[in-house]
JSON list of C-alpha atoms in Angstrom, two decimals:
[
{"chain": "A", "resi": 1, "resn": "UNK", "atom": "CA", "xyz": [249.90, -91.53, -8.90]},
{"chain": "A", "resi": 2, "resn": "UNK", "atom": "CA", "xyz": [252.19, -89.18, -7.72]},
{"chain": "A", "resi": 3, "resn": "UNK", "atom": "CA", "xyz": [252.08, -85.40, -8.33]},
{"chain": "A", "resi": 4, "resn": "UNK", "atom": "CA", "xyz": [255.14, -85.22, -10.81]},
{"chain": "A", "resi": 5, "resn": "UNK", "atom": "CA", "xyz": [253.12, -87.92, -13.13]},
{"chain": "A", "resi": 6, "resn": "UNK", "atom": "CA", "xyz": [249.93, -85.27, -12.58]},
{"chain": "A", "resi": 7, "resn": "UNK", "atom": "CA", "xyz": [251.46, -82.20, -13.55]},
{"chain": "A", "resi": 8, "resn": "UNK", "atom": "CA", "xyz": [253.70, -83.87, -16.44]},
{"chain": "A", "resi": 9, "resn": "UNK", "atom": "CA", "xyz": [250.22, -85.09, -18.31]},
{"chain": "A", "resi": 10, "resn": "UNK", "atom": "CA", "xyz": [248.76, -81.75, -17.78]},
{"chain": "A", "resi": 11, "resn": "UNK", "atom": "CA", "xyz": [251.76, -80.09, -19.55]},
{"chain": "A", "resi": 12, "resn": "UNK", "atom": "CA", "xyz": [251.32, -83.38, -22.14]},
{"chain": "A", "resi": 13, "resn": "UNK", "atom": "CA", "xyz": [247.52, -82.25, -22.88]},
{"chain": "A", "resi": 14, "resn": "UNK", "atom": "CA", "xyz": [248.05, -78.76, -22.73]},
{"chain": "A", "resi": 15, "resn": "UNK", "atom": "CA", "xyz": [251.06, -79.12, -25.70]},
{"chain": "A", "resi": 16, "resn": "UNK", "atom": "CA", "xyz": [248.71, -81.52, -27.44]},
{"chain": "A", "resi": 17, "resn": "UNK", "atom": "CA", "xyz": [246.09, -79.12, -27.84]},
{"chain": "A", "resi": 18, "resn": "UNK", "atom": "CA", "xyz": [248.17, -76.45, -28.11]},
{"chain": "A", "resi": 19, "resn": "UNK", "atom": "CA", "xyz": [249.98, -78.18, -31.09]},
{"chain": "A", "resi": 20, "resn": "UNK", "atom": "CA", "xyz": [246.30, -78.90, -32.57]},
{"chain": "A", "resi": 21, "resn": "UNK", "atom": "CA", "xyz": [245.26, -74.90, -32.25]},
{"chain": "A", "resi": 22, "resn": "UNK", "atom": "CA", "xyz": [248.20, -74.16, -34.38]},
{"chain": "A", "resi": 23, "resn": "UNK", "atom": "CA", "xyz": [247.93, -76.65, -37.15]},
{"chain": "A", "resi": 24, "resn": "UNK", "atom": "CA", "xyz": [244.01, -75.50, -37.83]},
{"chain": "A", "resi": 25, "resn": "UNK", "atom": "CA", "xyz": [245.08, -71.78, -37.86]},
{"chain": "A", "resi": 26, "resn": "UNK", "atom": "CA", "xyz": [248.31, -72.28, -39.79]},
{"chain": "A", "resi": 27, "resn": "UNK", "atom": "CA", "xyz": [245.68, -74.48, -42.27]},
{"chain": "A", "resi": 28, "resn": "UNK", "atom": "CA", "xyz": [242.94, -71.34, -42.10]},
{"chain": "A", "resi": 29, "resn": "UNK", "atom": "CA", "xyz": [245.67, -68.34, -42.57]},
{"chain": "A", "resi": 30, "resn": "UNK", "atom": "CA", "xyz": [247.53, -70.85, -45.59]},
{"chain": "A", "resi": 31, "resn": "UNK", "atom": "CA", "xyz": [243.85, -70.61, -47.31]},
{"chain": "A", "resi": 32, "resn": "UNK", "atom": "CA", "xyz": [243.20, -66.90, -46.97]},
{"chain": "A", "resi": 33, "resn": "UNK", "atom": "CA", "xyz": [246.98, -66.42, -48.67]},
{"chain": "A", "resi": 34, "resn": "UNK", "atom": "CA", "xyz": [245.89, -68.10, -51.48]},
{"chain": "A", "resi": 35, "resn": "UNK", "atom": "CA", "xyz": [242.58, -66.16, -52.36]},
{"chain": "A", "resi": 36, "resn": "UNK", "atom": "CA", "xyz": [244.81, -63.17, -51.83]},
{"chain": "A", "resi": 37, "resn": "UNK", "atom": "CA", "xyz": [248.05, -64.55, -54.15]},
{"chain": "A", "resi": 38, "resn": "UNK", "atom": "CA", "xyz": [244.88, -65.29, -56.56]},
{"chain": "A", "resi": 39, "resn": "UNK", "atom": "CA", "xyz": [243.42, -61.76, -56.35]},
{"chain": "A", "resi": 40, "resn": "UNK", "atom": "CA", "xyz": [246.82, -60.21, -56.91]},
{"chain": "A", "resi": 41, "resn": "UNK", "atom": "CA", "xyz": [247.29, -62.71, -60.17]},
{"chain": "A", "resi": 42, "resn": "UNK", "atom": "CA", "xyz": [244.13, -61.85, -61.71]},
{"chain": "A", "resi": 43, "resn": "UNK", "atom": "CA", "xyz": [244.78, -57.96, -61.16]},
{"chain": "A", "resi": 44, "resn": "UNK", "atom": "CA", "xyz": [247.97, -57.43, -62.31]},
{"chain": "A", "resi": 45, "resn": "UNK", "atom": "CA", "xyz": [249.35, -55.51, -64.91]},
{"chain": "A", "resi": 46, "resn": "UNK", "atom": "CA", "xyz": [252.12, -54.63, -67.19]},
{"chain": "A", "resi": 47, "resn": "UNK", "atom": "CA", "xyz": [253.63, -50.98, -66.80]},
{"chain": "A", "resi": 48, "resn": "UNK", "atom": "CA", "xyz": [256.64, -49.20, -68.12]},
{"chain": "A", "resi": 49, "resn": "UNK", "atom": "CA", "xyz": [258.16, -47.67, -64.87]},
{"chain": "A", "resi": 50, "resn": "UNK", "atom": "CA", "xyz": [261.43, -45.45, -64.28]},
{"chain": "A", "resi": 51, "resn": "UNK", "atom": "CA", "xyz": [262.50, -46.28, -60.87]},
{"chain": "A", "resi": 52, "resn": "UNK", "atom": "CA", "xyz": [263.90, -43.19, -58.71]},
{"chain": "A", "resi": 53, "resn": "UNK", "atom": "CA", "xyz": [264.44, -44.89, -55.75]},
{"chain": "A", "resi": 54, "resn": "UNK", "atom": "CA", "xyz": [264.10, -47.65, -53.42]},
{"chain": "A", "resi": 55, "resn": "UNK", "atom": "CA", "xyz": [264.50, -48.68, -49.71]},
{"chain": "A", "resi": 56, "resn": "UNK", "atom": "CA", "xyz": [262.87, -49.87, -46.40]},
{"chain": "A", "resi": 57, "resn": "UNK", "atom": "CA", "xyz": [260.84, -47.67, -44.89]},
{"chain": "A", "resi": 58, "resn": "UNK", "atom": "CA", "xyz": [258.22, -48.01, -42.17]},
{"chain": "A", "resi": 59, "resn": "UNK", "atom": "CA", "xyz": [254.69, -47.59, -42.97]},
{"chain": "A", "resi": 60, "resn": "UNK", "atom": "CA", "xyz": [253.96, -44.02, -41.50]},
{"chain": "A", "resi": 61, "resn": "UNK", "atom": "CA", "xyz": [257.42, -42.88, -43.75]},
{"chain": "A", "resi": 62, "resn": "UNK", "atom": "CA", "xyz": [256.93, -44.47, -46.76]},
{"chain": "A", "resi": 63, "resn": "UNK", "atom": "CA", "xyz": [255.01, -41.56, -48.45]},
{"chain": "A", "resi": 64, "resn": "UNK", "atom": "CA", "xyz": [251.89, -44.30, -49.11]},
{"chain": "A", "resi": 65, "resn": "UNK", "atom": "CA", "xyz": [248.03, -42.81, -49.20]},
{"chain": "A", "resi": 66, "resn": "UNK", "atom": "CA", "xyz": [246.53, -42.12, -45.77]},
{"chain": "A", "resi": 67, "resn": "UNK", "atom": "CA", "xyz": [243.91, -44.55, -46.36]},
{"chain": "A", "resi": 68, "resn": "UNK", "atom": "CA", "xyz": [246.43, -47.35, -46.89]},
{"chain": "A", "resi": 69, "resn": "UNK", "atom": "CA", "xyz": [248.25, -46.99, -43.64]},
{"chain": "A", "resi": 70, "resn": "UNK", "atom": "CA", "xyz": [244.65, -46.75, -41.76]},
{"chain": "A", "resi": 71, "resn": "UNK", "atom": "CA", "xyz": [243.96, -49.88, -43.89]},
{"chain": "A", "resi": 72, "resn": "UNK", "atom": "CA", "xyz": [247.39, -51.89, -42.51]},
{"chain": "A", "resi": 73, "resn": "UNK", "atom": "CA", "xyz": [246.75, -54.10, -39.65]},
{"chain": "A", "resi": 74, "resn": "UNK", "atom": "CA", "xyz": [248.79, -52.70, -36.25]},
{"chain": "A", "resi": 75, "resn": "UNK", "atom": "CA", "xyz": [252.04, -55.30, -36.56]},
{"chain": "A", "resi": 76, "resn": "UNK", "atom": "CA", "xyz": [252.48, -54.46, -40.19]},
{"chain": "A", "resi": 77, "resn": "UNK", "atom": "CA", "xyz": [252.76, -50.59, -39.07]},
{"chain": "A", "resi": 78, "resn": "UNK", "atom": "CA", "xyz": [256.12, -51.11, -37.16]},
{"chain": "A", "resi": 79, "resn": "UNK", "atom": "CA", "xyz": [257.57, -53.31, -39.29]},
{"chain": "A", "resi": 80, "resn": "UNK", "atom": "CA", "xyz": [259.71, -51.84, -42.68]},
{"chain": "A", "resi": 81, "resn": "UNK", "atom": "CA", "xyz": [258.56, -52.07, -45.81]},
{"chain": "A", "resi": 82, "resn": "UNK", "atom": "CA", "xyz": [260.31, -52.32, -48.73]},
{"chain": "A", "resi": 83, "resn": "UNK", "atom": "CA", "xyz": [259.21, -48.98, -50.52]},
{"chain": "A", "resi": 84, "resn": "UNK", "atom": "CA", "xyz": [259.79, -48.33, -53.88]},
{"chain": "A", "resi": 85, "resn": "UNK", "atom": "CA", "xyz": [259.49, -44.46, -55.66]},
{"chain": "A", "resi": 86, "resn": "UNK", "atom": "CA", "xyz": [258.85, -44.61, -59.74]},
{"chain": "A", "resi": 87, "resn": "UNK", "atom": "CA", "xyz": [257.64, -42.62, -62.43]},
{"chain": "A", "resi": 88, "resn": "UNK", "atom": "CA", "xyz": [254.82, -44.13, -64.51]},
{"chain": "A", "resi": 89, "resn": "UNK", "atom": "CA", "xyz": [253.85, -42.01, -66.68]},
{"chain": "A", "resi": 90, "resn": "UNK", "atom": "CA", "xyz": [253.29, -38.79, -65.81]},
{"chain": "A", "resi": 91, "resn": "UNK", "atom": "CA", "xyz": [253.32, -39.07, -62.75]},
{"chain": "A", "resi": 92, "resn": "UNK", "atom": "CA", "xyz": [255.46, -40.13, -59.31]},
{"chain": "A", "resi": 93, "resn": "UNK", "atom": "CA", "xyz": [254.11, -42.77, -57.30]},
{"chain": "A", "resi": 94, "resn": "UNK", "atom": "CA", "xyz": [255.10, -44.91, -54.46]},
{"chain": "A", "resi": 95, "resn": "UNK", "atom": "CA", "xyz": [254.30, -48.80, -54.35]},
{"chain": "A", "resi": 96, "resn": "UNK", "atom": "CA", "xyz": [255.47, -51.88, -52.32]},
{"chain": "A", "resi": 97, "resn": "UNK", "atom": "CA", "xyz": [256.98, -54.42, -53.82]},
{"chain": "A", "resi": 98, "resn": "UNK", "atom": "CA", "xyz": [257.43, -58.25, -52.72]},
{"chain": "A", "resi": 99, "resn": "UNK", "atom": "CA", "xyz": [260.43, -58.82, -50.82]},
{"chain": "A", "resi": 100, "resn": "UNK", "atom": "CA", "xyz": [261.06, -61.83, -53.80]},
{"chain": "A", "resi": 101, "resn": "UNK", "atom": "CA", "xyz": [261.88, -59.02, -56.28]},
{"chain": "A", "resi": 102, "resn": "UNK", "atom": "CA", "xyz": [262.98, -55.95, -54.03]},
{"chain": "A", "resi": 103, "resn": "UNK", "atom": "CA", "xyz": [266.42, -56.59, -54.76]},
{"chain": "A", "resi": 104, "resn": "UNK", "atom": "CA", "xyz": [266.41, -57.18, -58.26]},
{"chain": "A", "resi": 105, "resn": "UNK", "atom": "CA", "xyz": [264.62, -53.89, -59.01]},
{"chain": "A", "resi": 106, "resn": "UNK", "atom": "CA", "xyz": [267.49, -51.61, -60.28]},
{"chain": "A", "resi": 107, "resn": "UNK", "atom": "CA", "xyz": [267.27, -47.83, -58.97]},
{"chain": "A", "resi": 108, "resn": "UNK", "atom": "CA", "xyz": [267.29, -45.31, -62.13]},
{"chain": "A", "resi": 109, "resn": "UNK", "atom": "CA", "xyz": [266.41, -47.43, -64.66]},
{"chain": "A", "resi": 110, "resn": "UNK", "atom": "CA", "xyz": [263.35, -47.96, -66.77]},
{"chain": "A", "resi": 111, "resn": "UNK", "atom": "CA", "xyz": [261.62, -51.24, -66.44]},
{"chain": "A", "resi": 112, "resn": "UNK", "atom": "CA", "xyz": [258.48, -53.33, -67.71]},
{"chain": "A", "resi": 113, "resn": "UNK", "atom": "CA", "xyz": [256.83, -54.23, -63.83]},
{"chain": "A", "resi": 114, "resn": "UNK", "atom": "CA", "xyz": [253.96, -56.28, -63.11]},
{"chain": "A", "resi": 115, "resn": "UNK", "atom": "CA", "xyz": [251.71, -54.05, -61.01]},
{"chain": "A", "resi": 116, "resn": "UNK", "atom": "CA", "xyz": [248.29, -54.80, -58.94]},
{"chain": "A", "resi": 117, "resn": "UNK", "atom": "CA", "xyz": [247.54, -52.01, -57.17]},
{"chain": "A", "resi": 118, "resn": "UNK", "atom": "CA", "xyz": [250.08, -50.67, -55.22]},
{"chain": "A", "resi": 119, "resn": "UNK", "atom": "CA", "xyz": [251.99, -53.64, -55.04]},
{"chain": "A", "resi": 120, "resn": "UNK", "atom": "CA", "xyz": [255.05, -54.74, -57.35]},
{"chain": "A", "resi": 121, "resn": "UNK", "atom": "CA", "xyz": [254.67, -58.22, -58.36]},
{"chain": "A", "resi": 122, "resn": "UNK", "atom": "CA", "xyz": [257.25, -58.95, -60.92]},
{"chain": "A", "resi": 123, "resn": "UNK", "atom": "CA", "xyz": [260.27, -56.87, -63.09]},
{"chain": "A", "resi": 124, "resn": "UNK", "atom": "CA", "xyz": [261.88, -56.97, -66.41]},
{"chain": "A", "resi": 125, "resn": "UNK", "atom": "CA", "xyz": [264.00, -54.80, -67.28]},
{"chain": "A", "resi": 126, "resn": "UNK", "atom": "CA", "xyz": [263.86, -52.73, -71.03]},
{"chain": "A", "resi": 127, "resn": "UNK", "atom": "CA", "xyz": [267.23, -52.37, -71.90]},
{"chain": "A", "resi": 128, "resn": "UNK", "atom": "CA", "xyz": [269.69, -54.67, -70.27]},
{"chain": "A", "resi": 129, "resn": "UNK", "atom": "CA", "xyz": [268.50, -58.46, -68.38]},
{"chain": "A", "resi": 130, "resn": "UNK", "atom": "CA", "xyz": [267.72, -57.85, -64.61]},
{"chain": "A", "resi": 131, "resn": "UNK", "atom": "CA", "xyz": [269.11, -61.79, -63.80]},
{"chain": "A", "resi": 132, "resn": "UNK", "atom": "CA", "xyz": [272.42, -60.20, -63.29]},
{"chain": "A", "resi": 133, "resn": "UNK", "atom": "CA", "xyz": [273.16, -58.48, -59.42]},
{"chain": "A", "resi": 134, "resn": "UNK", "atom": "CA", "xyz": [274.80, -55.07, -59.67]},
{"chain": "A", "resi": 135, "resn": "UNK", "atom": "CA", "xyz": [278.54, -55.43, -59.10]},
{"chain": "A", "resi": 136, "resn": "UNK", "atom": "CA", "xyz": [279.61, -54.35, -55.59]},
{"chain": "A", "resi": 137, "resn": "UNK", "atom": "CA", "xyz": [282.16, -51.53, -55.15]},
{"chain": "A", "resi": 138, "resn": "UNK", "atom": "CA", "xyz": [285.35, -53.18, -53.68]},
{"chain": "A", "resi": 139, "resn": "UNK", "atom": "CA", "xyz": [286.77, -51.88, -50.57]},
{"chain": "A", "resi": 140, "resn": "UNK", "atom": "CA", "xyz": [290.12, -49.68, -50.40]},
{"chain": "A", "resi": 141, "resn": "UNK", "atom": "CA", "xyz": [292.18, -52.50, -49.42]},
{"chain": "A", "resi": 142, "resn": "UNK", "atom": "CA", "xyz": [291.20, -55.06, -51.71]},
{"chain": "A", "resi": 143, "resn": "UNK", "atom": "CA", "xyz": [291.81, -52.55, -54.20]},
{"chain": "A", "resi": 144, "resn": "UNK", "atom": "CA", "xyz": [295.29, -52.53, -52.66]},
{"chain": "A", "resi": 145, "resn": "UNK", "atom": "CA", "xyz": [296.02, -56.10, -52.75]},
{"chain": "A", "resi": 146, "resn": "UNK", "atom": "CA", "xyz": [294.87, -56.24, -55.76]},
{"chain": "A", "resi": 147, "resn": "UNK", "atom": "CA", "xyz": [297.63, -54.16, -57.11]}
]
């Protein structure tokens, strides 16, 4: 056998079991996401929230308990998150909700949210349905053309 035949079924093998690595740990990470979606379902709640504000922040600038960004594992730390400032109650506090919902959580309005934790799962909105988007501001010209 030549050497080109050599290396080519090393590279063959090393894909192969490179390929195989991945599937298990895609099947093992798939697995703990489930327990976790599970944990969040059987902890959630319903709360009347007024929401102040919203956006994507990183971790360190979101405002969230110390002992939440020491909990975060070191990728999630860089990456934004989308942040969301309410009043429950009381009392101000800042969650993170699931990038499913961030955009259909309207900013200064009250709303019925499904909470576990810190974490927004779900929103309804109290007066008004939430299944409509916000209208956009149109620009200067179309505003123009339009006339």
């Amino acid at each position: 056998m030549s050497t080109l035949t050599i290396v080519l079924l090393v590279i063959l093998v090393i894909l192969i079991i490179a390929l195989v690595a991945l599937y298990f740990f895609g099947k093992k990470a798939q697995k703990k996401q489930e327990e976790q979606q599970a944990q969040i379902e059987a902890a959630k709640q319903t709360v009347s929230m007024l929401i102040i504000d919203k956006k994507r922040l990183p971790l360190k600038e979101s405002g969230l308990p110390q002992m939440v960004i020491d909990q975060a594992p070191k990728l999630m730390r860089r990456s934004k998150l989308p942040i969301v400032k309410a009043k429950v109650g009381p009392k101000i506090s800042v969650l993170i909700a699931d990038e499913k919902i961030f955009e259909q959580i309207p900013v200064k309005k009250e709303v019925k949210a499904e909470v576990s934790g810190l974490y927004i799962v779900g929103v309804r909105g109290i007066r008004g349905s939430l299944d409509t988007p916000p209208a956009k501001k149109k620009g200067f010209f179309k505003k123009l053309f339009k006339k």
